[in-house]
Short mmCIF file of C-alpha atoms and ligand atoms in Angstrom, two decimals:
data_model
loop_
_atom_site.label_atom_id
_atom_site.label_comp_id
_atom_site.label_asym_id
_atom_site.label_seq_id
_atom_site.Cartn_x
_atom_site.Cartn_y
_atom_site.Cartn_z
CA MET X 1 25.77 3.80 26.82
CA LEU X 2 26.68 7.28 25.65
CA VAL X 3 29.25 6.65 22.96
CA ASN X 4 28.65 8.68 19.90
CA PHE X 5 29.75 12.29 19.53
CA GLU X 6 32.61 12.00 21.92
CA ARG X 7 36.03 12.58 20.60
CA ILE X 8 37.24 9.38 19.03
CA ASN X 9 40.92 9.03 19.57
CA VAL X 10 42.11 8.40 16.07
CA TYR X 11 45.62 9.49 15.21
CA MET X 12 45.80 12.42 12.83
CA SER X 13 49.16 13.68 11.68
CA LEU X 14 49.85 17.38 11.96
CA LEU X 15 49.97 17.57 8.20
CA GLN X 16 46.53 16.01 7.89
CA GLU X 17 45.23 18.34 10.55
CA LYS X 18 46.60 21.39 8.71
CA GLN X 19 45.08 20.20 5.43
CA ILE X 20 41.71 19.66 7.03
CA GLU X 21 41.87 23.07 8.69
CA GLN X 22 42.45 24.57 5.28
CA ILE X 23 39.35 22.83 4.01
CA ALA X 24 37.36 24.19 6.97
CA GLU X 25 38.52 27.68 6.04
CA GLN X 26 36.66 27.41 2.74
CA PHE X 27 33.38 27.63 4.66
CA ASP X 28 31.45 30.55 6.05
CA ILE X 29 32.49 29.76 9.62
CA ARG X 30 32.34 32.50 12.26
CA GLY X 31 35.48 32.93 14.35
CA GLU X 32 39.05 31.77 14.01
CA ILE X 33 39.58 28.04 13.54
CA VAL X 34 41.99 26.69 16.14
CA ALA X 35 41.86 22.92 15.55
CA VAL X 36 40.02 20.03 13.93
CA GLU X 37 39.47 16.70 15.62
CA ARG X 38 37.90 13.36 14.70
CA PHE X 39 34.29 13.02 15.77
CA GLY X 40 31.39 10.55 15.79
CA SER X 41 30.98 6.90 14.88
CA GLY X 42 29.53 6.77 11.34
CA HIS X 43 30.40 3.87 9.02
CA ILE X 44 30.35 5.89 5.81
CA ASN X 45 31.53 9.53 5.98
CA ASP X 46 34.51 11.00 7.89
CA THR X 47 33.48 13.54 10.49
CA TYR X 48 35.51 16.23 12.27
CA ARG X 49 34.67 18.79 14.88
CA VAL X 50 35.98 22.22 13.98
CA VAL X 51 37.16 23.98 17.10
CA VAL X 52 36.84 27.75 16.85
CA GLN X 53 38.15 30.33 19.29
CA SER X 54 36.19 30.20 22.50
CA SER X 55 34.39 33.53 22.07
CA THR X 56 32.54 32.21 18.99
CA PRO X 57 28.97 31.15 19.81
CA GLU X 58 28.76 28.25 17.36
CA SER X 59 30.73 25.01 16.89
CA TYR X 60 30.89 23.23 13.58
CA LEU X 61 30.92 19.76 12.10
CA LEU X 62 33.01 19.17 8.98
CA GLN X 63 32.36 16.05 6.94
CA ARG X 64 34.08 14.43 4.01
CA ILE X 65 31.21 12.93 2.02
CA ASN X 66 31.95 9.42 0.83
CA HIS X 67 31.43 10.06 -2.87
CA HIS X 68 32.18 6.45 -3.80
CA ILE X 69 28.86 5.66 -2.12
CA PHE X 70 27.04 8.96 -2.65
CA LYS X 71 27.84 9.49 -6.32
CA ASP X 72 25.44 12.40 -6.81
CA VAL X 73 26.76 14.77 -4.14
CA ASP X 74 24.99 17.70 -5.75
CA GLY X 75 21.62 15.92 -5.57
CA LEU X 76 22.35 14.76 -2.04
CA MET X 77 23.17 18.23 -0.73
CA ASN X 78 20.24 19.73 -2.56
CA ASN X 79 17.96 17.16 -0.86
CA ILE X 80 19.34 18.11 2.55
CA PHE X 81 18.87 21.78 1.77
CA LEU X 82 15.23 21.25 0.70
CA VAL X 83 14.48 19.10 3.73
CA THR X 84 16.09 21.38 6.34
CA ASP X 85 14.56 24.45 4.73
CA HIS X 86 11.11 22.82 4.84
CA LEU X 87 11.57 21.67 8.44
CA LYS X 88 12.58 25.19 9.50
CA LYS X 89 9.39 26.59 7.95
CA VAL X 90 7.22 23.98 9.67
CA LEU X 91 8.98 24.57 13.00
CA GLU X 92 8.49 28.35 12.91
CA GLY X 93 5.77 29.08 15.40
CA GLU X 94 6.06 25.59 16.96
CA VAL X 95 9.35 26.00 18.84
CA ASP X 96 11.39 28.94 20.11
CA GLU X 97 14.79 28.22 18.66
CA VAL X 98 14.20 26.62 15.26
CA ASP X 99 17.93 26.13 14.58
CA LYS X 100 18.26 23.87 17.59
CA HIS X 101 15.66 21.49 16.19
CA THR X 102 17.00 20.89 12.73
CA LEU X 103 20.36 20.76 11.00
CA THR X 104 21.75 23.93 9.46
CA ILE X 105 24.06 23.76 6.46
CA VAL X 106 26.96 26.21 6.60
CA PRO X 107 27.70 27.19 2.99
CA THR X 108 31.13 27.80 1.49
CA ARG X 109 32.43 31.36 1.33
CA ASP X 110 31.08 31.53 -2.22
CA GLN X 111 27.66 30.32 -1.04
CA LYS X 112 27.79 26.71 -2.28
CA LEU X 113 26.32 23.84 -0.30
CA TYR X 114 29.58 21.84 -0.44
CA TYR X 115 33.24 22.25 -1.35
CA LEU X 116 35.03 20.17 -3.97
CA SER X 117 38.77 20.08 -3.19
CA ASP X 118 41.61 19.93 -5.72
CA GLU X 119 42.01 16.29 -4.71
CA GLY X 120 38.45 15.60 -5.87
CA GLU X 121 37.01 15.19 -2.40
CA TYR X 122 33.63 16.56 -1.33
CA TRP X 123 33.25 18.39 1.98
CA ARG X 124 30.37 20.05 3.84
CA VAL X 125 29.82 21.80 7.15
CA PHE X 126 26.89 21.82 9.58
CA VAL X 127 26.38 23.84 12.74
CA LEU X 128 27.14 21.47 15.61
CA LEU X 129 24.31 21.17 18.09
CA ASP X 130 26.10 21.45 21.41
CA ASN X 131 24.70 20.39 24.70
CA THR X 132 22.86 17.41 23.23
CA LYS X 133 23.14 13.68 23.78
CA SER X 134 23.00 10.71 21.44
CA TYR X 135 23.04 7.06 22.38
CA ASP X 136 24.26 3.96 20.55
CA ILE X 137 22.30 1.85 23.00
CA VAL X 138 19.05 3.07 24.54
CA GLU X 139 18.92 2.93 28.32
CA THR X 140 15.49 4.17 29.40
CA THR X 141 11.89 4.07 28.18
CA LYS X 142 11.91 7.87 28.23
CA GLN X 143 14.73 7.89 25.66
CA ALA X 144 12.93 5.30 23.53
CA PHE X 145 9.68 7.26 23.65
CA SER X 146 11.53 10.43 22.60
CA GLY X 147 13.17 8.54 19.72
CA GLY X 148 9.75 7.42 18.51
CA GLN X 149 8.38 10.93 18.75
CA ALA X 150 11.40 12.27 16.87
CA PHE X 151 11.02 10.03 13.83
CA GLY X 152 7.21 10.12 13.86
CA ARG X 153 7.30 13.91 13.90
CA PHE X 154 9.99 13.97 11.22
CA GLN X 155 7.82 11.91 8.85
CA LYS X 156 4.77 14.00 9.68
CA GLN X 157 6.57 17.28 9.06
CA LEU X 158 7.88 16.03 5.72
CA ALA X 159 4.47 14.80 4.61
CA THR X 160 3.86 18.35 3.35
CA LEU X 161 6.99 18.43 1.18
CA ASP X 162 6.56 17.25 -2.40
CA ALA X 163 8.51 13.98 -2.61
CA THR X 164 9.16 14.44 -6.32
CA ASN X 165 11.49 17.36 -5.49
CA LEU X 166 13.95 14.95 -3.91
CA VAL X 167 16.34 12.76 -5.85
CA GLU X 168 16.63 9.12 -4.91
CA VAL X 169 20.20 9.44 -3.63
CA LEU X 170 20.78 5.70 -3.30
CA PRO X 171 18.32 3.93 -5.59
CA ASN X 172 16.75 0.74 -4.17
CA PHE X 173 18.32 1.44 -0.80
CA HIS X 174 15.79 -0.62 1.17
CA ASN X 175 14.62 -2.86 -1.64
CA ILE X 176 15.20 -6.39 -0.37
CA ASP X 177 15.15 -7.91 -3.87
CA PHE X 178 18.00 -5.60 -4.84
CA ARG X 179 19.94 -6.46 -1.65
CA LEU X 180 19.49 -10.22 -2.17
CA ASP X 181 20.55 -9.90 -5.81
CA ASN X 182 23.72 -8.17 -4.66
CA LEU X 183 24.33 -10.98 -2.22
CA ARG X 184 23.90 -13.53 -5.00
CA LYS X 185 26.39 -11.65 -7.16
CA ALA X 186 28.86 -11.53 -4.28
CA ILE X 187 28.49 -15.30 -3.80
CA LEU X 188 29.16 -15.95 -7.47
CA SER X 189 32.30 -13.86 -7.64
CA ASP X 190 33.51 -14.79 -4.14
CA LYS X 191 36.18 -12.09 -4.24
CA GLY X 192 37.26 -12.55 -0.65
CA GLY X 193 37.32 -16.39 -0.90
CA ARG X 194 34.94 -16.51 2.06
CA VAL X 195 31.76 -18.09 0.65
CA GLY X 196 32.68 -21.63 1.77
CA SER X 197 32.83 -20.55 5.39
CA VAL X 198 29.35 -18.98 5.51
CA SER X 199 27.11 -21.64 3.95
CA ASP X 200 24.97 -22.05 7.10
CA ILE X 201 24.36 -18.32 7.25
CA LEU X 202 23.40 -18.23 3.59
CA ALA X 203 20.92 -21.06 4.07
CA TYR X 204 19.32 -19.18 6.98
CA ILE X 205 19.02 -16.04 4.88
CA PHE X 206 17.57 -17.62 1.75
CA ALA X 207 15.04 -19.64 3.76
CA ARG X 208 13.40 -16.33 4.76
CA GLU X 209 13.40 -14.67 1.37
CA ASN X 210 9.66 -14.86 0.65
CA LYS X 211 8.55 -13.74 4.07
CA MET X 212 10.82 -10.73 3.87
CA ARG X 213 9.21 -9.58 0.61
CA ARG X 214 5.92 -8.62 2.28
CA ILE X 215 6.45 -4.86 2.12
CA LEU X 216 7.55 -5.03 -1.51
CA VAL X 217 4.46 -7.05 -2.42
CA LEU X 218 2.18 -4.48 -0.76
CA ALA X 219 4.07 -1.59 -2.34
CA ASP X 220 4.09 -3.13 -5.82
CA SER X 221 0.33 -3.59 -5.71
CA GLY X 222 -0.15 0.07 -4.77
CA GLN X 223 -1.24 -0.61 -1.20
CA LEU X 224 1.43 1.50 0.51
CA PRO X 225 1.92 5.22 -0.15
CA LEU X 226 5.41 6.41 -1.00
CA ARG X 227 6.47 9.06 1.52
CA ILE X 228 9.57 10.98 2.43
CA THR X 229 11.44 8.89 4.94
CA HIS X 230 14.77 9.15 6.75
CA ASN X 231 16.14 5.71 5.86
CA ASP X 232 18.83 5.61 8.55
CA THR X 233 16.82 5.72 11.78
CA LYS X 234 19.48 4.24 14.03
CA PHE X 235 18.87 5.58 17.50
CA ASN X 236 22.15 7.50 17.46
CA ASN X 237 20.72 9.63 14.66
CA VAL X 238 18.45 11.40 17.14
CA LEU X 239 19.84 14.15 19.35
CA LEU X 240 18.17 14.45 22.74
CA ASP X 241 18.49 17.35 25.15
CA GLN X 242 19.91 17.00 28.65
CA GLU X 243 16.52 15.82 29.95
CA ASP X 244 16.24 13.24 27.14
CA ASN X 245 13.54 15.15 25.28
CA VAL X 246 13.62 15.19 21.47
CA GLN X 247 15.79 17.88 20.02
CA CYS X 248 16.80 17.05 16.47
CA VAL X 249 16.99 14.31 13.86
CA ILE X 250 20.41 14.15 12.19
CA ASP X 251 22.22 12.27 9.37
CA LEU X 252 19.96 13.32 6.52
CA ASP X 253 22.03 11.75 3.72
CA THR X 254 19.47 9.09 2.94
CA VAL X 255 16.30 11.16 3.26
CA MET X 256 14.35 10.25 0.12
CA PRO X 257 11.11 8.64 -0.97
CA GLY X 258 10.41 5.41 0.97
CA TYR X 259 7.92 3.45 3.06
CA VAL X 260 7.26 4.27 6.71
CA ALA X 261 7.78 0.66 7.82
CA TYR X 262 11.43 0.88 6.79
CA ASP X 263 12.04 3.73 9.21
CA PHE X 264 10.08 2.07 11.97
CA GLY X 265 11.92 -1.24 11.52
CA ASP X 266 15.37 0.33 11.32
CA ALA X 267 14.78 2.25 14.54
CA ILE X 268 13.52 -0.84 16.36
CA ARG X 269 16.59 -2.71 15.10
CA THR X 270 18.80 -0.64 17.36
CA ILE X 271 16.31 0.16 20.12
CA ILE X 272 15.07 -3.32 20.96
CA ASN X 273 18.56 -4.86 20.89
CA SER X 274 20.02 -5.18 24.38
CA ALA X 275 23.51 -5.26 22.84
CA ALA X 276 25.49 -3.42 20.19
CA GLU X 277 24.99 -3.78 16.43
CA ASP X 278 28.32 -5.65 16.33
CA GLU X 279 28.09 -7.66 19.55
CA LYS X 280 30.48 -10.63 19.32
CA ASP X 281 28.71 -12.86 21.82
CA VAL X 282 25.26 -13.42 20.37
CA ALA X 283 24.04 -14.76 23.71
CA ASN X 284 24.02 -11.14 24.83
CA ILE X 285 21.52 -10.21 22.12
CA THR X 286 18.06 -10.28 23.65
CA LEU X 287 14.95 -8.16 23.19
CA ASN X 288 14.22 -5.23 25.43
CA VAL X 289 10.43 -5.29 25.08
CA PRO X 290 9.62 -2.25 27.28
CA LEU X 291 11.82 -0.13 25.01
CA PHE X 292 9.92 -1.43 21.98
CA GLN X 293 6.64 -0.45 23.58
CA ALA X 294 7.92 3.01 24.52
CA TYR X 295 9.26 3.67 21.01
CA ALA X 296 5.99 2.46 19.44
CA GLU X 297 3.97 4.73 21.72
CA GLY X 298 6.17 7.75 20.98
CA TYR X 299 6.06 7.05 17.25
CA LEU X 300 2.30 6.51 17.07
CA SER X 301 1.62 9.59 19.21
CA GLU X 302 2.97 11.61 16.27
CA ALA X 303 2.29 9.43 13.25
CA GLU X 304 -1.01 7.71 13.84
CA GLY X 305 -3.00 10.59 12.41
CA PHE X 306 -1.49 10.34 8.95
CA LEU X 307 -0.82 6.60 8.62
CA THR X 308 -3.16 4.39 6.59
CA ASP X 309 -4.43 1.10 8.08
CA MET X 310 -2.19 -0.81 5.72
CA GLU X 311 0.84 1.23 6.77
CA ILE X 312 0.07 0.40 10.38
CA ASP X 313 -0.13 -3.31 9.49
CA SER X 314 3.19 -3.06 7.66
CA LEU X 315 5.11 -1.76 10.71
CA MET X 316 5.74 -5.24 12.12
CA TYR X 317 6.97 -6.44 8.71
CA GLY X 318 9.52 -3.66 8.85
CA VAL X 319 10.64 -4.77 12.31
CA LEU X 320 11.62 -8.19 10.96
CA LEU X 321 12.86 -6.96 7.61
CA LEU X 322 15.36 -4.28 8.62
CA PRO X 323 17.73 -6.39 10.74
CA TYR X 324 17.46 -9.10 8.09
CA MET X 325 18.33 -6.64 5.32
CA GLN X 326 21.17 -5.23 7.41
CA ALA X 327 22.57 -8.77 7.79
CA VAL X 328 22.33 -9.28 4.02
CA ARG X 329 24.21 -6.00 3.48
CA PHE X 330 26.95 -6.76 6.04
CA LEU X 331 27.40 -10.27 4.64
CA THR X 332 27.56 -9.01 1.06
CA ASP X 333 30.30 -6.61 2.10
CA TYR X 334 32.14 -9.41 3.91
CA LEU X 335 32.04 -11.56 0.76
CA GLU X 336 33.16 -8.66 -1.41
CA GLY X 337 36.21 -8.09 0.75
CA ASP X 338 34.98 -5.25 3.01
CA ILE X 339 34.67 -2.45 0.51
CA TYR X 340 31.60 -0.61 1.84
CA TYR X 341 31.45 -0.38 5.64
CA LYS X 342 34.39 0.81 7.70
CA ILE X 343 35.71 -2.15 9.68
CA GLN X 344 37.86 -2.27 12.80
CA TYR X 345 39.09 -5.87 12.38
CA PRO X 346 39.02 -8.47 9.56
CA GLU X 347 35.92 -10.40 10.66
CA HIS X 348 33.95 -7.31 11.67
CA ASN X 349 31.33 -7.61 8.93
CA LEU X 350 30.80 -11.29 9.74
CA VAL X 351 30.35 -10.48 13.43
CA ARG X 352 27.84 -7.77 12.46
CA THR X 353 25.97 -10.26 10.23
CA ASN X 354 25.67 -12.84 12.99
CA ALA X 355 24.53 -10.22 15.47
CA GLN X 356 21.77 -9.04 13.14
CA LEU X 357 20.61 -12.58 12.40
CA LYS X 358 20.43 -13.39 16.10
CA LEU X 359 18.18 -10.37 16.40
CA VAL X 360 15.99 -11.64 13.54
CA ASN X 361 15.72 -14.94 15.35
CA GLU X 362 14.65 -13.29 18.60
CA LEU X 363 12.15 -11.08 16.78
CA GLU X 364 10.60 -14.06 15.01
CA LYS X 365 10.15 -15.84 18.32
CA HIS X 366 8.35 -12.84 19.80
CA GLU X 367 6.44 -11.65 16.74
CA SER X 368 2.95 -12.14 18.19
CA LEU X 369 3.89 -10.50 21.51
CA LEU X 370 5.26 -7.45 19.70
CA THR X 371 2.22 -7.27 17.40
CA ASP X 372 -0.06 -7.27 20.45
CA ILE X 373 1.92 -4.43 22.01
CA LEU X 374 1.65 -2.40 18.82
CA ASN X 375 -2.11 -2.95 18.71
CA LYS X 376 -2.46 -1.91 22.34
CA SER X 377 -0.48 1.28 21.73
CA LEU X 378 -2.81 2.05 18.85
CA ALA X 379 -5.87 1.51 20.97
CA GLN X 380 -4.61 4.20 23.37
CA HIS X 381 -4.83 6.93 20.77
C1 LIG D 401 25.42 3.17 7.62
O1 LIG D 401 25.84 6.57 8.25
P1 LIG D 401 25.83 5.37 9.13
O2 LIG D 401 27.16 4.84 9.44
O3 LIG D 401 24.98 5.62 10.32
C2 LIG D 401 24.47 2.87 6.47
C3 LIG D 401 23.10 2.49 7.02
C4 LIG D 401 23.24 1.30 7.92
C5 LIG D 401 24.25 1.60 9.02
C6 LIG D 401 24.50 0.38 9.86
C7 LIG D 401 24.47 5.15 3.49
O4 LIG D 401 24.96 4.26 8.34
O5 LIG D 401 22.23 2.18 5.96
O6 LIG D 401 22.01 0.97 8.48
O7 LIG D 401 25.50 2.05 8.48
N1 LIG D 401 24.37 4.03 5.60
C8 LIG D 401 24.53 3.91 4.27
O8 LIG D 401 25.08 0.76 11.07
O9 LIG D 401 24.72 2.83 3.73
MG1 LIG D 402 23.99 7.43 7.65
#
């Protein structure tokens, strides 16, 4: 299902459009801007495509950064600059057109990485990588393999960048203790008056608390190295070319120090799911095992050389943890009255929670099968 990066038909008044065009004009964009239109399917930032006159070779992506979530915009943009700059250096000599394989920040006319408007909003521009595809739901093993290669290569390329140069943009982002504490706080304050209606879900979540702490336990005892990870490895954050080969990893907002199993698990969360992240009918949520195998093979073909044995063992923990953590996050937002994720209807966060927990359930049932597949993929290398 090719959904993302098509024009999303959201109404924009002419006034809004004019204002956003004026913002776009603050940036070092080549060519005359003729329009801006809504773009993409992110839950956090607002994204627009900047249409420039047809003779201009590049297209652009304008984003309003959600600074209620990303409070340190300066640190965030500096991270993205360091990461893309490093990737470009690594890619030199490896590929012909470096700028097609990594994001490029377009600075403001006064050479800043972002623009702060009079209204106190933060904006940035990237070169839009045309002629690429991204998928919300994976369709073929070739796509899954490419996705695995993309994130494996991304981690490998960043292994030579000093992690201490990056700020932790969202502290504790994938720390399950932190996420469960937030859920407990949301239960206590019950702002949305919804706690009574989700007691079964809460029981299911808290029954798995200890099992889901396995990565933290390993990390706290120094058994897992801290690396630079992407931290939002949804499959639609990989751009593929027309033949479904890897082209570029996008959405670098959460690139920061982390553990490899988090990236592996978050990717599998979307890849192995036969349905959407917010599927309403949980009966439709089943595991697509061949896609899991293809992603694992693609990932290990790039990453095996630098992973420790313990990191390899931790990958399966990440597979169970990430959908679980995502359910905890969606449910917390539901109980807090939907203040974090964009929603399309009132129960959206609850639907998302149930969909993720159904996935956890399926993954638990097939844990040994998936572990065997991982081990077989390893044996091939
Ligand atoms: C958010 O940027 P976007 O919409 O892809 C979220 C991720 C979640 C994801 C769930 C900064 O990502 O952590 O996995 O939604 N990003 C942030 O779809 O919270
Ligand atoms: Mg994101």
